[in-house]
mmCIF file of C-alpha atoms in Angstrom:
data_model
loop_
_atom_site.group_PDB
_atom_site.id
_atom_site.type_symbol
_atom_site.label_atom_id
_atom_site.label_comp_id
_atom_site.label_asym_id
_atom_site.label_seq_id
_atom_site.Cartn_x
_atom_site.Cartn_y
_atom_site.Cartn_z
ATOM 1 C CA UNK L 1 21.662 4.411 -4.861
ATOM 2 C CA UNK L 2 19.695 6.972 -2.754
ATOM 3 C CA UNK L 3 20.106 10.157 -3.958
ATOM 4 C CA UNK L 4 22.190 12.111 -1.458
ATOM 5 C CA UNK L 5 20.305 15.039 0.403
ATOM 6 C CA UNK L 6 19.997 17.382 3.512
ATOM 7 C CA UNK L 7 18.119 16.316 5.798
ATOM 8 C CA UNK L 8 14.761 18.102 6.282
ATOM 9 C CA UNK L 9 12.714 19.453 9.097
ATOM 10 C CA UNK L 10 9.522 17.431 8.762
ATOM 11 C CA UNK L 11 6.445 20.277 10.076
ATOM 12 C CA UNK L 12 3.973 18.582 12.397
ATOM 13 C CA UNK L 13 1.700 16.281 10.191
ATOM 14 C CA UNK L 14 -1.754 15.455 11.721
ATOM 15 C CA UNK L 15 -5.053 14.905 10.274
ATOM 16 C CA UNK L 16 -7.948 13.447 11.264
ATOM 17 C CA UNK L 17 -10.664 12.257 8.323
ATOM 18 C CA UNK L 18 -13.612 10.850 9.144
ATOM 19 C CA UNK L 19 -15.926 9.180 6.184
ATOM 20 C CA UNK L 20 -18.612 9.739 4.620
ATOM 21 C CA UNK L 21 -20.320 6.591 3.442
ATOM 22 C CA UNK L 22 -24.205 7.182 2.943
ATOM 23 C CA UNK L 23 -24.965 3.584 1.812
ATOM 24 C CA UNK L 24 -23.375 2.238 5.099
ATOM 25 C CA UNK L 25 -24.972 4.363 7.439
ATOM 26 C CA UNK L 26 -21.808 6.141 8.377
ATOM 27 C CA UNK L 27 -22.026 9.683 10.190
ATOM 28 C CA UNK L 28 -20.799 12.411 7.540
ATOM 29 C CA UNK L 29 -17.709 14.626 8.990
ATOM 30 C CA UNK L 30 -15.732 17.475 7.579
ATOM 31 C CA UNK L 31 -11.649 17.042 7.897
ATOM 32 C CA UNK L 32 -10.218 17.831 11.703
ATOM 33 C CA UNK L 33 -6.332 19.351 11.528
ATOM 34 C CA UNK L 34 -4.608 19.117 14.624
ATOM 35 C CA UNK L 35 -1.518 19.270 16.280
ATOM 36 C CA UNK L 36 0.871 15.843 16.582
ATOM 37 C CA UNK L 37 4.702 15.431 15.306
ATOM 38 C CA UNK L 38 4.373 12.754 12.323
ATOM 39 C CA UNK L 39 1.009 11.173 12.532
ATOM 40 C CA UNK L 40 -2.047 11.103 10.356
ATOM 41 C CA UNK L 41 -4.968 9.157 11.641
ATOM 42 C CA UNK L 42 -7.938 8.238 9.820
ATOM 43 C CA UNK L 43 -10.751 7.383 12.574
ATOM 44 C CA UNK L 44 -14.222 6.643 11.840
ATOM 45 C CA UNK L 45 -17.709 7.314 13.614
ATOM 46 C CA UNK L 46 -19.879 4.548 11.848
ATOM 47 C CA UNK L 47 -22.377 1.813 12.315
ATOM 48 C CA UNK L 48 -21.172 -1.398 10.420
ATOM 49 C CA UNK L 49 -21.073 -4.122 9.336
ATOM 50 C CA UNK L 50 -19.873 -7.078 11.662
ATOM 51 C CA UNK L 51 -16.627 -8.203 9.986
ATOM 52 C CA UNK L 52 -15.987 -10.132 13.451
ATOM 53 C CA UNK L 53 -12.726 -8.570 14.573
ATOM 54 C CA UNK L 54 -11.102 -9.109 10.881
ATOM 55 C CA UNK L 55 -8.804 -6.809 9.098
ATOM 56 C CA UNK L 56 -9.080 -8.083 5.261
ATOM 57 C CA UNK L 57 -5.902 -7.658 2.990
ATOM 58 C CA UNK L 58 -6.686 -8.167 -0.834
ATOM 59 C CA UNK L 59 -3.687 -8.580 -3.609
ATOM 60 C CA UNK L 60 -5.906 -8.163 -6.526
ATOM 61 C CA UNK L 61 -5.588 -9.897 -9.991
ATOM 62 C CA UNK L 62 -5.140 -6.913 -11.972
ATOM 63 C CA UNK L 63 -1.932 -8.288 -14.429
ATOM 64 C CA UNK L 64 1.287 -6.913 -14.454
ATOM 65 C CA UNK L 65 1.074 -4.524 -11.992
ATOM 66 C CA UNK L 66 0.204 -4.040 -7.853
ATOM 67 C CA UNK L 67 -3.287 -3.048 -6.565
ATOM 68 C CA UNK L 68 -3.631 -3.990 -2.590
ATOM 69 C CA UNK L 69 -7.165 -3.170 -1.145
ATOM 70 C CA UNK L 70 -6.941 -3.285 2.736
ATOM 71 C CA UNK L 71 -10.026 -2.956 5.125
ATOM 72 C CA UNK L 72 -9.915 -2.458 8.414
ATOM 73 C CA UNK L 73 -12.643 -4.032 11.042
ATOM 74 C CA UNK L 74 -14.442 -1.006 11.347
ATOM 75 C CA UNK L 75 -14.924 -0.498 7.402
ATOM 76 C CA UNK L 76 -11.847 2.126 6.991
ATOM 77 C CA UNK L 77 -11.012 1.086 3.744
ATOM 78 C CA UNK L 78 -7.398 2.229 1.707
ATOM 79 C CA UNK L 79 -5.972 1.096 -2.217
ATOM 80 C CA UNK L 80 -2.397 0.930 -2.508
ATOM 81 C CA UNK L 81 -1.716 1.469 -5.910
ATOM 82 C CA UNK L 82 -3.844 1.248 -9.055
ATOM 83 C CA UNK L 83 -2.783 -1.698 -11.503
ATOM 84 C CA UNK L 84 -2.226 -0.658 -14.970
ATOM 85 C CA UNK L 85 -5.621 -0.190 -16.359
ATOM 86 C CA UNK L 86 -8.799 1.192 -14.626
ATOM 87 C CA UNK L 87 -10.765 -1.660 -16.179
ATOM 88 C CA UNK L 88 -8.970 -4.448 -14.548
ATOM 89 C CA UNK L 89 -8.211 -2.138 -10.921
ATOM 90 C CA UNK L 90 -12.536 -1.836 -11.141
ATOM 91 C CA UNK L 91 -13.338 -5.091 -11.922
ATOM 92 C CA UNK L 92 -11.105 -6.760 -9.308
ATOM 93 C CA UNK L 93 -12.694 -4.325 -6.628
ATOM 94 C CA UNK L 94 -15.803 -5.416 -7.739
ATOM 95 C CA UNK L 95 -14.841 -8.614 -6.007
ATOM 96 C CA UNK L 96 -13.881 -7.618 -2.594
ATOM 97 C CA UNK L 97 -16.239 -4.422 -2.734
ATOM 98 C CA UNK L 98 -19.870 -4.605 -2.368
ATOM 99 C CA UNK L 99 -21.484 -3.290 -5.587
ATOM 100 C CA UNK L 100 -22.872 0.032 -3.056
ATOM 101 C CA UNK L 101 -19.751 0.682 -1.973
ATOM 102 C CA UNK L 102 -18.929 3.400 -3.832
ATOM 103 C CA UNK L 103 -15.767 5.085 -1.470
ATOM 104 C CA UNK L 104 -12.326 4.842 -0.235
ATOM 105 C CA UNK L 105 -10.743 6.785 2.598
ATOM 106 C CA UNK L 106 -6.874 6.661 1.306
ATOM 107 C CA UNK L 107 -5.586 5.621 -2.009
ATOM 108 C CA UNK L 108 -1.544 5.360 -1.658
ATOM 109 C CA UNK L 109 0.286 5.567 -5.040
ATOM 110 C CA UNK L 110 4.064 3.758 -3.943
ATOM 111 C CA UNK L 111 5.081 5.629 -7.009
ATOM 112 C CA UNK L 112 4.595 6.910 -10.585
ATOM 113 C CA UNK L 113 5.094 4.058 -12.982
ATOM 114 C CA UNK L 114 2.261 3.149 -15.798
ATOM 115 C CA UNK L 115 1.776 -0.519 -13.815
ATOM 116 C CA UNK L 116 1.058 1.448 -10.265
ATOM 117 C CA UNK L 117 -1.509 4.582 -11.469
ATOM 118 C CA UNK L 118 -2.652 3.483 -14.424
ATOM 119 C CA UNK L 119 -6.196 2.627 -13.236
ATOM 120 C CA UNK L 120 -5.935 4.880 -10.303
ATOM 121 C CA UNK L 121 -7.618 7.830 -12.296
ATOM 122 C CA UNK L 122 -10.507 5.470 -13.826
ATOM 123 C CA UNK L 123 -10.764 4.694 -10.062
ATOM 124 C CA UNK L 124 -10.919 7.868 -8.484
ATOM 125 C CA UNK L 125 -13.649 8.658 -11.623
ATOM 126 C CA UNK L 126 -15.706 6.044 -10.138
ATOM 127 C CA UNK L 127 -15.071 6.408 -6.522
ATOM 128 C CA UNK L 128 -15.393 8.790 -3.960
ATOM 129 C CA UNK L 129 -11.559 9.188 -2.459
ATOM 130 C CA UNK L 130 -11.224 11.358 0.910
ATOM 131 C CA UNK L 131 -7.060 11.195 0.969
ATOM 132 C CA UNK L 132 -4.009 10.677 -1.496
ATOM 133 C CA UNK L 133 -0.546 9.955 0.013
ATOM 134 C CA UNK L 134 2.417 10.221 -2.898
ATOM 135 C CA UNK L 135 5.744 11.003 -2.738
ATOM 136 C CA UNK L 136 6.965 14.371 -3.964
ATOM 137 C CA UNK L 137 8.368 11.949 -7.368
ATOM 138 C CA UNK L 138 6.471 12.198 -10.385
ATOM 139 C CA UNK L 139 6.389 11.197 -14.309
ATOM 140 C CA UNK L 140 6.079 12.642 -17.595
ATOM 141 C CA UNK L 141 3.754 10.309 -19.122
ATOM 142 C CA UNK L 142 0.304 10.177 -19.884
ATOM 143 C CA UNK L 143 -0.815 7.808 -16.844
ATOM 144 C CA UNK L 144 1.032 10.159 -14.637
ATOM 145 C CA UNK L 145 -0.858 13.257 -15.582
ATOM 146 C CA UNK L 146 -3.869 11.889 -15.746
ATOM 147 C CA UNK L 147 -3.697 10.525 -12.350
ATOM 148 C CA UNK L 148 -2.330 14.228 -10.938
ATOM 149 C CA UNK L 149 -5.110 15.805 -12.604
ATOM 150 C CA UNK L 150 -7.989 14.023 -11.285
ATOM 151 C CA UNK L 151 -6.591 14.862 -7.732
ATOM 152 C CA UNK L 152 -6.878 18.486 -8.564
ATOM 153 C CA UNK L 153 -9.959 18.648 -10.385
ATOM 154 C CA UNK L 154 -11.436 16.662 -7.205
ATOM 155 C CA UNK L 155 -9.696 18.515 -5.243
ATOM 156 C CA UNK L 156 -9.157 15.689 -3.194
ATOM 157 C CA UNK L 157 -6.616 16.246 0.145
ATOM 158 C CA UNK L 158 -2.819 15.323 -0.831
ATOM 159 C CA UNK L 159 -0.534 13.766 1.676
ATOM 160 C CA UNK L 160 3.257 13.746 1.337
ATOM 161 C CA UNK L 161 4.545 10.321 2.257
ATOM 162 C CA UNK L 162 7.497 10.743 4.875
ATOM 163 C CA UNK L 163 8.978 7.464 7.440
ATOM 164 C CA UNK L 164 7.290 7.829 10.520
ATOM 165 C CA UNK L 165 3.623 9.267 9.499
ATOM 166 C CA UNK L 166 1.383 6.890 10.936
ATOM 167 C CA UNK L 167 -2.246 6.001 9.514
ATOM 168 C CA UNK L 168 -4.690 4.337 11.974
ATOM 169 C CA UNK L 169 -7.070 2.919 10.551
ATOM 170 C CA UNK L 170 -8.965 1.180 13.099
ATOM 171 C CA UNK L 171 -8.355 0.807 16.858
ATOM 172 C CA UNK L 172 -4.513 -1.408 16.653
ATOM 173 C CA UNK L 173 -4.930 -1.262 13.074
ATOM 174 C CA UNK L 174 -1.832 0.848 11.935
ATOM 175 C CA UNK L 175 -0.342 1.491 8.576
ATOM 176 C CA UNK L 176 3.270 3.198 8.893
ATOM 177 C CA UNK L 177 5.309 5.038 6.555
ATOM 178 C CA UNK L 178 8.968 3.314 6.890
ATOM 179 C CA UNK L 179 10.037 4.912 3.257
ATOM 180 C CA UNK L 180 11.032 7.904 1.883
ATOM 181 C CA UNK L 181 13.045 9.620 4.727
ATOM 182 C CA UNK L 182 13.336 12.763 2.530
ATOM 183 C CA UNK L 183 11.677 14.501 -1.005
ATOM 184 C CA UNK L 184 12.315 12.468 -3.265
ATOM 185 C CA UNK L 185 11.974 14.935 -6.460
ATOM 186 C CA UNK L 186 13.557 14.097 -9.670
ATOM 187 C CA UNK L 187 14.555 10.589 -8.194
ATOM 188 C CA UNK L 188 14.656 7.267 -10.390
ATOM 189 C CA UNK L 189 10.955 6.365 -9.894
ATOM 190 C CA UNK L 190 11.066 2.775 -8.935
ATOM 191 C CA UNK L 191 14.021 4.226 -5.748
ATOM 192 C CA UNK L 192 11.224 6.523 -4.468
ATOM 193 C CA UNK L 193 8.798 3.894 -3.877
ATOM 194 C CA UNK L 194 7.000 4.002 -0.432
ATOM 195 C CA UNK L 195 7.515 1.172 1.761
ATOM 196 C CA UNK L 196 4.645 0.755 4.324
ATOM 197 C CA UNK L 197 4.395 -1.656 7.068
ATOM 198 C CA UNK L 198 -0.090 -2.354 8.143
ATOM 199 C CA UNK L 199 -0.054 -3.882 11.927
ATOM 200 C CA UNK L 200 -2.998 -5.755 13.667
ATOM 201 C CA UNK L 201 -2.353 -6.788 16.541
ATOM 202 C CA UNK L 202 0.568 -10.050 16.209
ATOM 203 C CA UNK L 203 -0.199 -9.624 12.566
ATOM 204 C CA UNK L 204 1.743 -7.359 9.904
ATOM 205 C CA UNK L 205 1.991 -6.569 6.008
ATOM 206 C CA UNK L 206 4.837 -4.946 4.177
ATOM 207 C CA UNK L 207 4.142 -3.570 0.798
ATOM 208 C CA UNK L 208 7.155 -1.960 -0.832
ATOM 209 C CA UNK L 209 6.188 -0.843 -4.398
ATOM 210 C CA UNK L 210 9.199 -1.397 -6.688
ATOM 211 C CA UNK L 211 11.905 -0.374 -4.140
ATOM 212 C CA UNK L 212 15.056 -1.814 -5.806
ATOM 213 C CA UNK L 213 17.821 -4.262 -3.640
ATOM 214 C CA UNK L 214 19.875 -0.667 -2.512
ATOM 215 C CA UNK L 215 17.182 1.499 -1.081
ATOM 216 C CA UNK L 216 16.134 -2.212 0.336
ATOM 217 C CA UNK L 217 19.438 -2.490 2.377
ATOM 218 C CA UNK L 218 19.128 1.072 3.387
ATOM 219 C CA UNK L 219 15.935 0.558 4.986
ATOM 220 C CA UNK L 220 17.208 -2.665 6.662
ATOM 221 C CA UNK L 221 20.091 -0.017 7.879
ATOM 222 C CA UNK L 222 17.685 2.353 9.289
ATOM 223 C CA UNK L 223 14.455 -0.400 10.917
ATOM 224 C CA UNK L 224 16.579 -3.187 11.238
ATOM 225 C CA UNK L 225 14.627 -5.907 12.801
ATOM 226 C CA UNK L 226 11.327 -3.639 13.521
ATOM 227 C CA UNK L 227 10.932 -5.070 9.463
ATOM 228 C CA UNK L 228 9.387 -7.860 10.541
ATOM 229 C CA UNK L 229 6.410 -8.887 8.912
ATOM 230 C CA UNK L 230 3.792 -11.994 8.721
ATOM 231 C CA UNK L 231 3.261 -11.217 4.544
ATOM 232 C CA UNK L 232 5.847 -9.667 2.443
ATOM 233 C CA UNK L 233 4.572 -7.815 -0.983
ATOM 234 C CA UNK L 234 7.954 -9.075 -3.149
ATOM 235 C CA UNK L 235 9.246 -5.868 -4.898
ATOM 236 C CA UNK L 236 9.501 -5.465 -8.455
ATOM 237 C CA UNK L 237 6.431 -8.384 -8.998
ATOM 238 C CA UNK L 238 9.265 -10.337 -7.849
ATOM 239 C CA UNK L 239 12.523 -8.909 -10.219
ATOM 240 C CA UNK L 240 16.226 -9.783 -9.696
ATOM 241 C CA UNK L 241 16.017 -6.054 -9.206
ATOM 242 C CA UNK L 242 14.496 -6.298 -6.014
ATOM 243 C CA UNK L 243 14.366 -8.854 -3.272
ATOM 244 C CA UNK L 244 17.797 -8.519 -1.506
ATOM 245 C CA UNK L 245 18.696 -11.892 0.695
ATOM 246 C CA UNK L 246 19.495 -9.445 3.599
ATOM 247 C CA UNK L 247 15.943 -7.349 2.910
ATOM 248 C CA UNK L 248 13.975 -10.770 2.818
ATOM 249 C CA UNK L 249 15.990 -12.149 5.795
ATOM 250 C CA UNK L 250 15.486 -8.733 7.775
ATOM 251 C CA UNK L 251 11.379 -9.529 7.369
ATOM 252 C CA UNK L 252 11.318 -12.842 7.301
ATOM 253 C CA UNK L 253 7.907 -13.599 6.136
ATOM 254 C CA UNK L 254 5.491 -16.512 6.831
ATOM 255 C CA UNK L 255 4.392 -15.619 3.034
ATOM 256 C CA UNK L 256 5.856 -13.819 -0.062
ATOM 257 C CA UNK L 257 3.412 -12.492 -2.304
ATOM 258 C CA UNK L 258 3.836 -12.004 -5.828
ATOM 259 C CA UNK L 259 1.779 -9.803 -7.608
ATOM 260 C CA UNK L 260 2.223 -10.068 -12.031
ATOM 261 C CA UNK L 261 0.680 -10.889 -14.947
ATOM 262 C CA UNK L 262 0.406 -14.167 -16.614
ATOM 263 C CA UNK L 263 3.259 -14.592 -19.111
ATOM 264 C CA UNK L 264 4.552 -10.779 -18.554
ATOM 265 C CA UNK L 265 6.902 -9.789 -21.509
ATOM 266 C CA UNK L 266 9.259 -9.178 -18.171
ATOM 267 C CA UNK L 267 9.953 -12.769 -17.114
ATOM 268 C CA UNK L 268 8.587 -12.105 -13.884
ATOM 269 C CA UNK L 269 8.848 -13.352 -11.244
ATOM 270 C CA UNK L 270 12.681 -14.056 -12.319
ATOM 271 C CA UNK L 271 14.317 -17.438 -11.008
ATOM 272 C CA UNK L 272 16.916 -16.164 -8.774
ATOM 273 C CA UNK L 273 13.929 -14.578 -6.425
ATOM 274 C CA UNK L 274 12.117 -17.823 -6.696
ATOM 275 C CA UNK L 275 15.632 -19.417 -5.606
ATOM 276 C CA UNK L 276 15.927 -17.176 -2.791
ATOM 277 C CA UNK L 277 12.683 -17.777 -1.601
ATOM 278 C CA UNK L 278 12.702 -21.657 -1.892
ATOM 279 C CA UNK L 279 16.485 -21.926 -0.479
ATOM 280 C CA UNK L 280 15.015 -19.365 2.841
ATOM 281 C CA UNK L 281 12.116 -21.791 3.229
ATOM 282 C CA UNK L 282 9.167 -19.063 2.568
ATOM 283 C CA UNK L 283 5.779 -20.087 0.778
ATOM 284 C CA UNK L 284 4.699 -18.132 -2.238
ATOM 285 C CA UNK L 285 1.161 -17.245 -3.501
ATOM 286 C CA UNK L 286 0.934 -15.688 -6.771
ATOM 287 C CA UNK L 287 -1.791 -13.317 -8.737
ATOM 288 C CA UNK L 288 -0.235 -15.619 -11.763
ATOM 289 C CA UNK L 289 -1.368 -19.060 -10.466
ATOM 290 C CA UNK L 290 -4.288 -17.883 -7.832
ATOM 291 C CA UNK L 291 -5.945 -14.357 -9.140
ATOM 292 C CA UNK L 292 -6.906 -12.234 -6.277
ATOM 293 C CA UNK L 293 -5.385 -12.834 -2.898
ATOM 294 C CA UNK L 294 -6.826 -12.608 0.042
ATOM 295 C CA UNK L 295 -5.203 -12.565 3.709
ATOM 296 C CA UNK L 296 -7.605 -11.748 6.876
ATOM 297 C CA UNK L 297 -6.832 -11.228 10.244
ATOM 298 C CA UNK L 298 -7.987 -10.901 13.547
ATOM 299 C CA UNK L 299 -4.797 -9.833 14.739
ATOM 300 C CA UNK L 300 -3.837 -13.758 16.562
ATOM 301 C CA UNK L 301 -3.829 -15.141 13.104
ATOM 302 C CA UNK L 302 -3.899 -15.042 9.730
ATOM 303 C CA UNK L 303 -5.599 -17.183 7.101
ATOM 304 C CA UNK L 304 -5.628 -17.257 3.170
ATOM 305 C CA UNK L 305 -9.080 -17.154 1.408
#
């Protein structure tokens, strides 16, 4: 269950970042605070690429673990979570990054565990990172503190993750906090995981770490229908642990993703989710059966590559 708390007084959140990315032409910025209850906003000056309109959502291959790459139409790019390893997370960015790319405005760690920052500091080695968003959890283990002290040593700006922050990415391309409500210090790891919810347009993701099937009906409690997405991330890499019927039936998705490894000493993704899933009617793609997935948008419609 959630660990029972005060509630705090969140102080006004705002910051503006705007990239640096020599290789794509993009006009170099410093970082803009300013004053707005609950927002951060990433906005870019740039000169692109043509990506037509599209908003490209990636659920890489990296095994038994998440790694979501997300880039918006203007080039604003973000990593949610890290896989396990840094050699799998890099070579399955290789595939949806050009080889020049070498940055990343916003890597989002859901939470702590081995299978979520394990390649994140390999990544962050390799790749210049303007923002981190965590919650205030953390873990003793050697992943962990490898992953903290890269952040430091880079010194790279540290975001608290708290429901309601808002991170716009593009113009109508917004990724919103919906989970933790509170610090979430000293919790259970996989019960602190952020959930975030990335809208384009008539088109929405929901990523949701590990969040187990309590915290799950909590958050139903508190968004209720506003849950709604096109493409649910299944929690857990699809574990009896996760996957309520009343969370899935709050989003109901067009598609469940799955994100594990090939015969994971876990059993994942266990039968009673695929049950669910079947008996509610809801397709399921799979890292296991298709490697890296790929959704894009341009905010009417979404199609799998």
């Amino acid at each position: 269950m959630i660990p029972e708390m005060t509630a705090q007084n969140l102080a006004p959140n705002y910051v503006v970042v705007k990239k640096a990315r020599a290789k794509k032409a993009k006009i170099q910025a410093g970082v803009l605070a300013i004053f707005l209850i609950l927002n951060i906003f990433i906005w870019t000056t740039t000169f692109h690429t043509d990506r037509h309109g599209e908003l490209t959502v990636a659920f890489l291959d990296v095994g038994q673990g998440d790694a979501i790459f997300i880039e918006a139409p203007n080039g604003n790019q973000v990593l949610i979570d890290g896989g396990p390893s840094g050699s799998a997370t890099l070579r399955a960015l290789g595939q949806v990054m050009p080889f020049w790319d070498r940055s990343l405005d916003l890597v989002l760690a859901t939470h702590p565990d081995q299978d979520h920052v394990g390649g994140l500091p390999s990544v962050i080695g390799r790749i210049q990172v303007g923002n981190v968003m965590t919650t205030e959890n953390t873990a003793s283990t050697g992943a962990y503190d490898a992953f903290s002290k890269i952040i430091t040593e880079q010194q790279i700006r540290h975001i608290r993750a708290r429901t309601g922050e808002r991170i716009i990415l593009d113009q109508g391309v917004v990724l919103e906090i919906l989970f933790p409500d509170r610090n979430t210090a000293g919790w259970e790891t996989n019960t602190s995981s952020i959930v975030a919810r990335l809208s384009y347009g008539n088109e929405s993701f929901l990523f949701t770490g590990d969040l187990p099937q309590e915290v799950e009906k909590y958050v139903v409690g508190k968004e209720g229908s506003a849950l709604h997405s096109n493409i649910l991330k299944l929690g857990h890499h699809g574990s009896r642990t996760s996957s309520s019927r009343i969370f899935i039936s709050a989003v109901n998705p067009d598609y469940a993703v799955i994100s594990a490894g090939k015969d994971n000493k876990y059993g994942h993704p266990h039968q009673e989710v695929i049950d669910l899933i079947s008996e509610l009617k809801i397709p399921t793609v799979s890292t296991i059966d298709h490697g890296t997935i790929i959704f894009k948008t341009n905010a009417g419609e979404i199609k799998i590559e």
